[in-house]
């Protein structure tokens, strides 16, 4: 896929005694919000660290922007917010943002001007000469976010961006992510909170124990994984409903009450075509409701309850997965 | 390269801004000033002792000793004839601090050379040396006179010798005395030990901070761990050099004001005798700075590795003890090094990279080091820096991303091998 911003090809990373990431392949198209989902210890952070070139994969390759070169060589085009974030506590806010921007190759003077503008925009203008440890936690999170995107990256990688945020800051972070996408930035973020991912992601990849379980567009995943759940209410005339429902290629499970039916579609069946067929056969519908299974349910189905609770780490000294 | 430069600048600027830096910048010259002033104060007014000379001798020997002691600068001696209860009452006077002590003289001084000094303070070498000197001289004169030697002849025979020491450096004689050489060597050793340790620990703290805050992940995703480590070491190193410059300027200023300072204390002549500025040549300064930089690079690489393998400040403080111990070996050997700078032990210490940063400058200041030895020592130090930095960088690279328990030796070896 030439438009892919990020392609992982059969990436494997082993640490003493266990395999953190096992033959993982995925592709992140340009301009989407991409979720990397998995229970704790699934290998999300290790995957992200390999994308960021912080650690090297033992096997497989990571390709950014469809171009050769390591993540470090592309670092000016990537923004990264690690999990369990912190800042230099004794540094002044503006100096800190400028320093981190310099690390991304932004020229010092330009970084200073942009940092000041961003601080102003997020209501921290008066705090720019204060030391980081004088800021509240919420303010520090804003500072972190500024330093992640100040160099105007094309790809932003966020490791558990919503972990530890209060509801207000969760909202702020969500708005910021959506705004980035509006500006054409590709966002990859990891999370173990399914509701968040379901609302935000265009595409996602679910991993557990270092292996990919499923990936793709959110709607496709929902359909291919469990098929659609459909509720139909008739307004007198059912038309050719009985024949249509009998087609096993379309309907997998049926619970027909005459004027009311609940059915589960086959994985490849298209509910829109069923609707068209019903209407053209003369059925009058009072209700046609697609109810999708939640991502949470898919996740539990796929991962299994035993993987949702991470196994004991074989090596406490090893890096977090 | 620009990124390394940014790391260097951050380390430098943030440290220069701290109160701690300026506090120690000021403290250096104050310490230096104290080194000039304190000996003068000791040599001055506070130094006289009031003593009694308990005279149980037959003849005028007691009076001669009292006079002889009075002639010196240390004692104000009064002759007291021996009698019942005299020792007890004098002891009480010493207890009441009206007297510093008393000397008990019997004929045994001249006959067998024994006397007794009781005082509240008997640990002053200067006091005891003066007493022994006066007693020995007078006892010898008394014995000679008893044998019928002319007192004038005795006086001439007892001509005292003042031994002037001057150090030969290379093939030129410097104006340096033994005491000055020793002082210079000692001060250099102490300063090297302190500054290498302090700034090494600074590097370690910086590594631990980045690790615990996870900033290191952001940094390492845009520059290599080795570049980050080098930037850190160079930045902190620059701070330490700046510190030296400030100390140098402060010392220079103090020295130029030394006369005025000492005049205020009222003892210019005495002060001259007590403290003379050691002769600091360009070569000595060069050796000092080379070994400081070498030692700093060697040790800060180790400190960086220690920081990387620890997950918090406390753990790091414990883990640094073996590193500190290496440097301590040279530090505690300093007296041996100055006393016997040519011994096998001293030469060995000044060749081993871990001890050379302190041992070689100390030897250099205390004696004349052959150029070959200096070259070998510097060469070994350079090789040591390369090897240690290589290993430290590998530990650093793995360690900064680790959490959980500290690695044991076996795991460390695996870290070094991996990659």
XYZ file of C-alpha atoms in Angstrom:
740
model
C 0.000 0.000 0.000
C 1.769 3.084 -1.223
C -0.306 5.571 0.760
C 0.530 3.863 4.033
C 2.288 6.097 6.532
C 3.490 3.150 8.546
C 3.955 -0.485 7.625
C 5.084 -3.199 10.010
C 6.127 -6.388 8.290
C 6.276 -9.527 10.423
C 7.962 -7.744 13.296
C 9.209 -9.868 16.171
C 10.858 -8.821 19.423
C 12.079 -11.242 22.039
C 13.299 -10.469 25.509
C 15.096 -12.939 27.702
C 12.630 -15.751 28.165
C 9.569 -14.431 26.366
C 8.411 -13.064 23.040
C 6.902 -9.609 23.471
C 5.861 -9.133 19.846
C 5.437 -12.096 17.549
C 5.342 -11.688 13.758
C 3.164 -8.582 13.846
C 2.185 -6.996 10.529
C 0.035 -3.933 10.157
C -0.443 -0.975 7.879
C -1.568 2.520 8.850
C -3.017 4.575 5.956
C -2.442 8.316 5.781
C -4.846 10.595 7.609
C -6.575 8.078 9.852
C -6.835 7.594 13.570
C -5.412 4.141 14.142
C -5.906 2.280 17.397
C -3.534 -0.327 18.731
C -5.656 -2.312 21.138
C -4.776 -5.001 23.546
C -4.847 -6.005 27.175
C -1.994 -5.038 29.477
C 1.157 -6.887 28.529
C 0.004 -7.534 24.972
C 3.088 -5.913 23.447
C 1.655 -2.474 22.629
C 4.476 -0.416 24.142
C 7.137 -2.705 22.677
C 5.534 -2.315 19.250
C 5.463 1.457 19.615
C 9.083 1.515 20.752
C 10.078 -0.409 17.650
C 8.126 2.021 15.495
C 9.990 4.880 17.210
C 13.324 3.108 16.712
C 13.936 3.113 20.450
C 14.512 -0.615 20.240
C 15.260 -2.695 17.173
C 13.106 -5.633 16.107
C 14.790 -9.035 16.131
C 13.009 -9.930 12.909
C 10.873 -8.118 10.377
C 10.905 -4.491 9.369
C 9.315 -1.151 10.155
C 8.826 1.229 7.258
C 7.788 4.846 7.706
C 6.250 7.086 5.029
C 6.976 4.443 2.418
C 10.607 5.554 2.453
C 13.798 3.865 3.538
C 15.406 4.948 6.795
C 14.980 4.266 10.491
C 12.455 5.869 12.773
C 15.223 8.002 14.212
C 16.076 9.336 10.785
C 12.422 10.217 10.277
C 12.006 11.551 13.805
C 11.421 15.129 12.601
C 8.215 13.893 10.954
C 6.970 11.902 13.935
C 5.607 13.102 17.252
C 5.754 10.749 20.218
C 4.128 10.804 23.612
C 5.331 7.901 25.772
C 3.323 6.185 28.438
C 3.823 7.336 32.060
C 4.916 10.719 30.934
C 7.120 13.082 32.806
C 9.048 16.267 32.220
C 12.239 17.827 33.544
C 10.776 19.125 36.780
C 13.260 21.940 37.341
C 13.224 23.367 33.828
C 11.270 26.400 32.799
C 8.258 25.609 30.666
C 9.334 27.488 27.561
C 12.929 26.225 27.714
C 11.669 22.681 28.043
C 9.388 22.856 25.013
C 12.144 24.504 22.968
C 14.636 21.814 23.984
C 12.309 18.971 23.044
C 11.558 20.698 19.728
C 15.295 21.001 19.073
C 15.524 17.258 19.583
C 13.103 16.980 16.681
C 15.302 19.193 14.571
C 13.341 22.442 14.871
C 15.563 25.484 14.733
C 15.886 27.117 18.141
C 14.477 30.538 17.371
C 11.499 29.154 15.480
C 10.823 26.675 18.268
C 10.752 29.521 20.781
C 8.192 31.521 18.820
C 5.968 28.519 18.199
C 6.174 27.336 21.788
C 5.106 30.768 23.017
C 2.195 30.773 20.578
C 1.054 27.318 21.668
C 1.286 28.179 25.363
C -0.778 31.282 24.714
C -3.354 29.246 22.833
C -3.742 26.693 25.631
C -3.999 29.366 28.296
C -0.507 28.844 29.695
C 1.019 32.078 28.390
C 1.578 33.459 31.871
C 3.363 30.285 32.926
C 6.088 30.180 30.330
C 8.878 31.287 32.695
C 7.683 29.137 35.572
C 9.344 25.910 36.494
C 7.561 22.749 35.415
C 7.087 21.526 38.986
C 5.054 24.645 39.774
C 2.422 23.574 37.229
C -0.642 21.507 38.006
C -0.847 18.032 36.536
C -3.358 19.136 33.906
C -1.050 21.965 32.828
C 1.889 19.568 32.618
C -0.148 17.323 30.360
C -0.805 20.281 28.091
C 2.904 21.070 28.015
C 3.602 17.482 27.071
C 1.099 17.577 24.298
C 2.577 20.797 22.930
C 6.027 19.243 22.852
C 4.653 16.210 21.026
C 3.217 18.192 18.134
C 5.196 21.436 18.044
C 7.364 20.291 15.153
C 4.244 19.648 13.062
C 4.695 15.923 12.583
C 2.895 13.943 9.886
C 2.498 10.989 12.223
C 1.724 11.260 15.916
C 2.253 8.205 18.111
C 0.520 8.278 21.481
C 1.081 5.499 24.001
C -2.000 5.225 26.239
C -2.840 8.924 25.818
C -5.960 8.712 27.963
C -4.456 6.811 30.867
C -4.625 8.789 34.084
C -6.539 11.740 32.641
C -9.521 13.213 34.432
C -12.777 13.589 32.436
C -12.027 17.207 31.498
C -8.567 16.437 30.200
C -9.809 13.297 28.469
C -12.139 15.574 26.536
C -9.313 18.006 25.782
C -7.112 15.165 24.532
C -9.897 13.719 22.398
C -10.584 17.110 20.807
C -6.888 17.578 20.155
C -6.643 14.198 18.423
C -9.652 14.968 16.223
C -8.243 18.378 15.362
C -4.960 16.799 14.351
C -6.771 14.465 12.001
C -8.651 17.393 10.475
C -5.239 18.875 9.705
C -4.320 15.706 7.876
C -2.099 14.226 10.573
C -2.071 10.455 10.983
C -2.514 9.324 14.561
C -1.540 5.991 16.040
C -2.483 5.428 19.624
C -2.496 2.480 21.950
C -5.135 1.810 24.535
C -6.758 -0.943 26.485
C -9.994 1.038 26.868
C -12.305 -0.199 24.123
C -14.982 2.487 24.412
C -12.409 5.146 23.651
C -11.121 3.291 20.637
C -14.605 2.559 19.330
C -15.520 6.238 19.321
C -12.239 7.587 17.944
C -10.631 5.085 15.629
C -11.094 4.751 11.905
C -8.931 1.668 11.860
C -7.509 -0.546 14.494
C -5.473 -3.579 15.293
C -6.181 -5.839 18.240
C -3.198 -7.712 19.647
C -2.787 -10.096 22.538
C 0.389 -11.815 23.734
C 2.318 -10.164 20.949
C 0.168 -11.557 18.159
C -2.302 -9.809 15.909
C -5.864 -11.052 16.310
C -7.551 -8.781 13.796
C -7.009 -5.478 12.043
C -8.717 -3.186 9.563
C -11.480 -0.584 9.460
C -13.649 -0.613 12.558
C -16.891 -1.332 10.643
C -15.269 -4.199 8.720
C -13.984 -5.748 11.889
C -17.390 -5.621 13.484
C -18.990 -7.245 10.470
C -16.412 -9.909 9.846
C -16.092 -10.816 13.447
C -19.707 -11.397 14.431
C -21.910 -10.190 11.576
C -24.774 -7.734 11.993
C -27.545 -8.058 14.437
C -30.786 -6.891 12.901
C -34.225 -6.067 14.308
C -37.115 -5.781 11.825
C -40.691 -4.657 12.538
C -43.400 -4.995 9.841
C -46.272 -2.638 9.275
C -48.859 -5.202 8.073
C -47.334 -6.624 4.882
C -44.191 -8.794 5.303
C -43.766 -9.172 1.468
C -41.310 -11.938 0.625
C -39.746 -11.838 4.075
C -40.082 -15.528 4.742
C -38.160 -16.511 1.573
C -35.481 -13.912 2.135
C -34.947 -14.934 5.766
C -34.646 -18.560 4.721
C -31.499 -17.842 2.689
C -28.677 -19.205 4.820
C -26.098 -17.137 2.919
C -27.743 -14.024 4.304
C -29.297 -14.960 7.616
C -27.446 -17.097 10.050
C -29.911 -17.109 12.894
C -33.580 -16.192 12.896
C -36.163 -15.469 15.567
C -39.371 -14.684 13.640
C -42.540 -13.440 15.403
C -44.518 -12.644 12.232
C -44.732 -8.862 12.663
C -41.402 -8.722 14.377
C -38.120 -10.541 13.714
C -34.661 -10.597 15.253
C -31.937 -11.974 13.071
C -28.192 -12.341 12.936
C -26.739 -11.855 9.478
C -24.050 -14.014 7.966
C -20.599 -12.389 8.225
C -20.498 -11.332 4.541
C -24.130 -10.347 4.182
C -24.954 -6.701 3.502
C -27.937 -5.412 5.511
C -28.531 -2.681 2.909
C -29.209 -5.279 0.211
C -31.565 -7.148 2.483
C -33.452 -3.902 3.112
C -33.695 -3.202 -0.622
C -34.913 -6.756 -1.289
C -37.550 -6.523 1.421
C -38.885 -3.205 0.176
C -38.955 -4.286 -3.478
C -40.814 -7.473 -2.487
C -43.588 -5.259 -1.137
C -42.892 -5.413 2.582
C -43.912 -2.380 4.645
C -41.454 -1.736 7.404
C -42.106 -0.028 10.729
C -38.586 -0.653 11.951
C -35.263 -1.697 10.469
C -32.518 -1.427 13.048
C -28.929 -2.523 12.787
C -27.437 -3.096 16.157
C -23.721 -3.583 16.062
C -21.927 -5.578 18.668
C -19.681 -3.394 20.792
C -15.936 -3.482 20.275
C -15.714 -4.537 23.856
C -17.633 -7.727 23.106
C -15.493 -8.442 20.045
C -12.410 -7.862 22.087
C -13.477 -10.255 24.819
C -14.559 -12.842 22.251
C -11.240 -12.623 20.458
C -8.876 -12.268 23.323
C -10.630 -14.626 25.684
C -11.044 -13.907 29.351
C -7.707 -15.486 30.237
C -5.722 -13.138 27.965
C -7.655 -10.105 29.121
C -5.977 -10.620 32.450
C -2.278 -10.548 31.656
C -0.177 -13.497 32.647
C 2.506 -13.045 35.243
C 5.573 -11.440 33.715
C 8.251 -14.103 33.410
C 10.963 -11.463 33.858
C 10.231 -8.575 36.156
C 13.463 -6.959 34.997
C 12.354 -6.970 31.388
C 10.858 -3.938 29.716
C 7.171 -3.337 29.781
C 5.357 -4.851 26.880
C 25.235 17.071 15.696
C 22.907 19.988 16.351
C 20.924 17.725 18.644
C 23.994 16.785 20.685
C 24.756 20.468 20.938
C 21.246 21.089 22.293
C 21.780 18.368 24.911
C 25.122 19.898 25.914
C 23.604 23.347 26.181
C 20.682 22.124 28.261
C 22.952 20.367 30.739
C 25.182 23.434 30.939
C 22.530 26.132 31.192
C 20.326 24.287 33.670
C 23.269 23.667 35.993
C 24.676 27.172 35.761
C 21.234 28.447 36.709
C 21.065 26.421 39.897
C 21.793 28.023 43.243
C 23.987 25.095 44.087
C 26.457 25.973 41.353
C 26.989 29.552 42.512
C 27.128 28.447 46.107
C 30.073 26.157 45.349
C 31.612 28.754 43.055
C 31.735 31.102 46.043
C 32.689 28.417 48.510
C 35.852 27.537 46.581
C 37.633 30.897 47.060
C 36.361 31.127 50.635
C 37.986 27.780 51.327
C 41.113 28.946 49.577
C 41.130 32.171 51.587
C 40.789 30.180 54.780
C 43.879 28.227 53.793
C 45.849 31.475 53.762
C 44.355 33.058 56.824
C 43.862 30.209 59.261
C 47.536 29.224 59.661
C 48.325 32.884 60.329
C 45.722 33.004 63.037
C 47.126 29.844 64.571
C 50.669 31.142 64.458
C 49.612 34.480 65.908
C 48.164 35.471 69.250
C 46.432 32.228 70.085
C 49.699 30.312 70.169
C 51.417 31.227 73.453
C 51.410 28.862 76.405
C 51.736 29.852 80.028
C 53.729 27.228 81.824
C 55.573 26.812 85.082
C 58.999 25.226 85.345
C 59.075 23.174 88.563
C 62.746 23.279 89.459
C 64.041 20.380 91.562
C 67.566 20.625 90.180
C 70.659 21.537 92.070
C 72.254 24.566 90.511
C 70.927 27.120 88.017
C 69.662 24.674 85.395
C 65.972 25.381 86.081
C 66.403 29.107 85.675
C 68.345 28.603 82.440
C 65.541 26.450 81.006
C 62.919 29.028 81.969
C 64.962 31.725 80.308
C 65.586 29.567 77.277
C 61.865 28.906 76.853
C 61.040 32.577 77.304
C 63.483 33.326 74.545
C 61.314 31.389 72.107
C 57.966 32.653 70.929
C 55.737 29.926 72.212
C 56.156 29.768 75.973
C 55.801 32.227 78.783
C 57.625 30.247 81.436
C 58.001 31.010 85.150
C 60.388 29.153 87.436
C 58.796 27.665 90.534
C 61.026 26.013 93.155
C 59.994 22.452 93.923
C 58.428 21.791 97.277
C 55.721 19.825 99.033
C 52.335 20.231 97.378
C 53.636 22.343 94.491
C 52.654 19.769 91.838
C 49.166 19.441 93.311
C 48.508 23.159 93.378
C 49.876 23.611 89.846
C 47.626 20.786 88.661
C 44.691 22.679 90.121
C 45.766 25.840 88.316
C 45.878 23.933 85.034
C 42.429 22.562 85.815
C 41.171 26.095 86.401
C 42.734 27.111 83.087
C 44.972 29.722 84.721
C 47.980 27.773 83.504
C 48.492 25.690 80.369
C 50.917 23.233 81.939
C 54.144 22.704 83.834
C 57.524 21.156 83.276
C 59.114 19.117 86.073
C 62.918 19.238 86.074
C 65.204 17.158 88.257
C 68.926 16.474 87.939
C 67.885 13.507 85.824
C 67.538 15.873 82.863
C 71.267 16.384 82.677
C 72.234 12.927 83.976
C 69.958 10.604 81.978
C 67.968 12.946 79.735
C 64.501 12.547 81.220
C 61.974 15.220 82.186
C 58.257 15.456 82.574
C 55.717 17.805 80.975
C 52.144 17.865 82.220
C 49.649 20.049 80.415
C 46.053 20.318 79.317
C 47.209 19.827 75.745
C 50.133 17.511 75.056
C 49.284 16.723 71.435
C 50.792 19.865 69.915
C 53.882 18.777 68.012
C 55.075 22.327 67.907
C 55.018 22.707 71.726
C 56.670 19.383 72.384
C 59.315 19.957 69.718
C 60.192 23.331 71.208
C 60.455 21.875 74.738
C 62.634 19.010 73.580
C 64.833 21.309 71.573
C 65.448 23.745 74.454
C 65.973 20.962 77.015
C 68.346 19.002 74.814
C 70.428 22.058 74.009
C 70.722 23.203 77.623
C 71.324 19.697 79.002
C 74.138 19.201 76.491
C 75.666 22.533 77.421
C 75.452 21.668 81.118
C 77.147 18.302 80.582
C 79.928 19.820 78.513
C 80.506 22.591 81.037
C 80.723 20.002 83.804
C 83.585 18.435 81.809
C 85.265 21.828 81.774
C 84.464 23.000 78.249
C 84.380 26.736 77.715
C 80.709 27.927 77.615
C 81.498 30.196 74.658
C 82.803 27.205 72.731
C 79.677 25.249 73.610
C 77.577 28.107 72.265
C 79.478 28.121 68.984
C 79.343 24.331 68.708
C 75.592 24.397 68.987
C 75.130 26.445 65.837
C 71.717 25.596 64.513
C 71.161 24.587 60.947
C 68.305 25.906 58.943
C 67.707 23.488 56.087
C 66.249 25.078 53.042
C 64.559 22.669 50.632
C 64.085 23.338 46.956
C 62.476 21.021 44.478
C 64.195 20.139 41.231
C 61.664 20.047 38.481
C 63.023 18.721 35.216
C 66.512 20.126 35.423
C 65.640 23.520 36.804
C 65.560 24.283 40.476
C 62.272 25.805 41.481
C 61.799 27.957 44.511
C 59.476 25.341 45.878
C 59.893 24.027 49.379
C 58.991 20.559 50.619
C 55.971 21.944 52.420
C 54.805 23.750 49.319
C 55.179 20.656 47.157
C 53.249 18.679 49.667
C 50.531 21.315 49.964
C 50.153 21.537 46.193
C 50.002 17.761 45.777
C 47.535 17.439 48.600
C 45.244 20.222 47.451
C 45.284 18.887 43.898
C 44.378 15.410 45.113
C 41.507 16.664 47.237
C 40.131 18.928 44.517
C 40.356 16.177 41.882
C 38.605 13.687 44.108
C 35.832 16.083 45.059
C 35.185 17.496 41.618
C 35.298 14.169 39.767
C 32.906 12.658 42.313
C 30.541 15.622 42.438
C 30.231 16.041 38.686
C 30.144 12.298 38.089
C 27.198 12.073 40.462
C 25.666 14.982 38.555
C 25.778 12.953 35.347
C 24.232 10.019 37.192
C 21.409 12.160 38.579
C 20.645 13.525 35.152
C 20.418 10.016 33.688
C 18.148 8.836 36.501
C 15.874 11.853 36.058
C 15.419 11.221 32.353
C 14.836 7.567 32.996
C 12.240 7.962 35.743
C 10.347 10.660 33.814
C 10.536 8.664 30.583
C 11.807 11.723 28.753
C 14.603 9.468 27.667
C 12.222 7.664 25.312
C 11.405 10.868 23.494
C 15.099 11.775 23.320
C 16.251 8.352 22.200
C 13.656 8.296 19.450
C 15.411 11.290 17.905
C 19.068 10.750 18.718
C 21.211 7.737 19.479
C 21.616 6.718 23.132
C 25.374 7.143 22.700
C 24.944 10.684 21.425
C 22.666 11.470 24.338
C 25.152 10.074 26.830
C 28.059 11.966 25.277
C 26.065 15.195 25.180
C 25.312 14.775 28.853
C 28.922 14.040 29.815
C 30.270 16.931 27.731
C 27.662 19.343 29.084
C 28.368 18.505 32.705
C 32.110 18.522 31.949
C 31.806 22.038 30.573
C 30.109 23.102 33.795
C 32.979 21.692 35.844
C 35.555 23.520 33.708
C 33.581 26.728 34.118
C 33.601 26.069 37.855
C 37.412 25.798 37.734
C 37.664 29.070 35.844
C 35.554 30.791 38.489
C 37.621 29.251 41.264
C 40.822 30.312 39.509
C 39.607 33.880 39.145
C 38.488 33.941 42.769
C 41.831 32.604 43.958
C 43.711 35.128 41.830
C 41.664 37.961 43.255
C 42.263 36.741 46.792
C 45.987 36.385 46.169
C 46.277 39.894 44.805
C 44.560 41.106 47.969
C 46.606 38.827 50.206
C 48.820 41.554 51.603
C 45.862 43.705 52.505
C 44.054 40.755 54.015
C 46.985 39.708 56.119
C 47.846 43.245 57.137
C 44.374 43.453 58.654
C 45.223 40.394 60.667
C 48.465 42.038 61.733
C 51.051 39.490 60.818
C 52.473 39.947 57.351
C 55.952 38.656 58.127
C 54.795 35.613 60.024
C 52.234 34.877 57.364
C 54.913 34.891 54.711
C 56.741 32.200 56.599
C 53.666 30.126 57.247
C 52.081 30.242 53.864
C 53.710 30.736 50.566
C 51.859 30.218 47.342
C 52.965 26.943 45.808
C 54.703 27.326 42.519
C 52.053 26.553 39.898
C 53.715 26.168 36.522
C 51.945 25.874 33.190
C 53.082 22.242 32.992
C 51.567 21.454 36.391
C 48.344 23.153 35.392
C 48.350 21.183 32.151
C 48.860 17.878 33.967
C 46.164 18.775 36.458
C 43.595 19.654 33.796
C 44.453 16.666 31.562
C 43.970 14.252 34.407
C 40.899 16.039 35.620
C 39.281 15.765 32.183
C 40.464 12.197 31.743
C 39.223 11.204 35.169
C 35.962 13.003 34.655
C 35.264 11.250 31.335
C 36.231 7.867 32.737
C 34.144 8.192 35.863
C 31.149 10.014 34.422
C 30.765 7.233 31.830
C 30.640 4.781 34.723
C 28.249 7.005 36.643
C 26.017 7.264 33.566
C 25.893 3.460 33.356
C 25.075 3.257 37.066
C 22.277 5.785 36.596
C 20.907 3.807 33.657
C 20.742 0.562 35.596
C 18.962 2.078 38.599
C 15.299 2.931 38.610
C 15.399 5.708 41.177
C 17.723 8.114 42.947
C 18.127 5.978 46.075
C 18.973 2.867 44.153
C 21.522 4.834 42.147
C 23.174 6.133 45.289
C 23.687 2.592 46.486
C 24.823 1.290 43.133
C 27.472 3.988 42.771
C 29.443 2.813 45.790
C 31.754 0.466 43.848
C 32.552 3.313 41.433
C 33.292 5.680 44.277
C 35.472 3.011 45.863
C 37.714 2.850 42.788
C 38.454 6.547 43.055
C 38.796 6.316 46.804
C 41.730 3.890 46.453
C 43.861 6.676 45.011
C 42.495 9.248 47.429
C 43.352 7.332 50.590
C 46.796 6.545 49.194
C 47.608 10.230 48.903
C 49.895 10.407 51.940
C 51.825 7.412 50.706
C 52.060 8.988 47.275
C 53.461 12.253 48.580
C 55.857 10.595 51.020
C 57.239 8.148 48.526
C 56.289 9.198 45.017
C 58.789 6.814 43.366
C 57.692 3.617 45.110
C 56.371 0.727 43.039
C 52.983 1.249 44.648
C 52.868 4.905 43.647
C 54.032 4.192 40.093
C 51.455 1.391 39.724
C 48.622 3.586 40.973
C 49.605 6.328 38.558
C 49.493 3.910 35.626
C 46.123 2.225 36.329
C 43.459 4.320 34.573
C 41.065 4.204 37.527
C 43.549 5.604 40.031
C 45.792 7.620 37.700
C 43.545 10.717 37.618
C 44.427 11.373 41.256
C 47.693 9.466 41.682
C 49.600 10.981 38.755
C 48.943 14.676 39.479
C 49.833 14.067 43.137
C 53.093 12.375 42.154
C 53.764 15.111 39.641
C 53.411 17.807 42.272
C 55.411 15.913 44.880
C 58.335 14.829 42.741
C 59.677 14.698 39.193
C 57.876 12.182 37.019
C 59.792 10.837 33.999
C 58.195 11.851 30.702
C 57.910 8.202 29.664
C 55.826 7.362 32.705
C 53.605 10.369 32.166
C 53.083 9.377 28.545
C 52.352 5.764 29.447
C 49.902 6.858 32.126
C 48.072 9.220 29.753
C 47.998 6.564 27.052
C 46.558 3.977 29.403
C 44.034 6.497 30.670
C 42.914 7.276 27.121
C 42.589 3.560 26.357
C 40.705 3.114 29.622
C 38.286 5.895 28.710
C 37.564 4.323 25.323
C 37.011 0.863 26.803
C 34.923 2.039 29.755
C 32.830 4.393 27.618
C 32.184 1.570 25.149
C 30.931 -0.693 27.918
C 29.044 2.055 29.716
C 27.278 3.049 26.494
C 26.038 -0.501 26.032
C 24.771 -0.730 29.585
C 23.264 2.720 29.197
C 21.455 1.832 25.985
C 19.696 -1.161 27.494
C 19.343 0.232 31.006
C 17.539 3.481 30.234
C 14.524 1.546 28.945
C 14.393 -0.994 31.771
C 12.175 -0.865 34.794
C 12.048 -3.159 37.760
C 14.869 -4.651 39.710
C 18.498 -3.746 39.238
C 20.425 -6.131 36.998
C 23.025 -8.444 38.512
C 26.524 -8.870 37.108
C 25.443 -11.704 34.826
C 22.703 -9.613 33.292
C 25.069 -6.669 32.898
C 27.490 -8.836 30.974
C 24.625 -9.893 28.720
C 23.687 -6.243 28.169
C 27.239 -5.449 27.175
C 27.384 -8.403 24.801
C 23.988 -7.756 23.221
C 24.141 -5.467 20.281
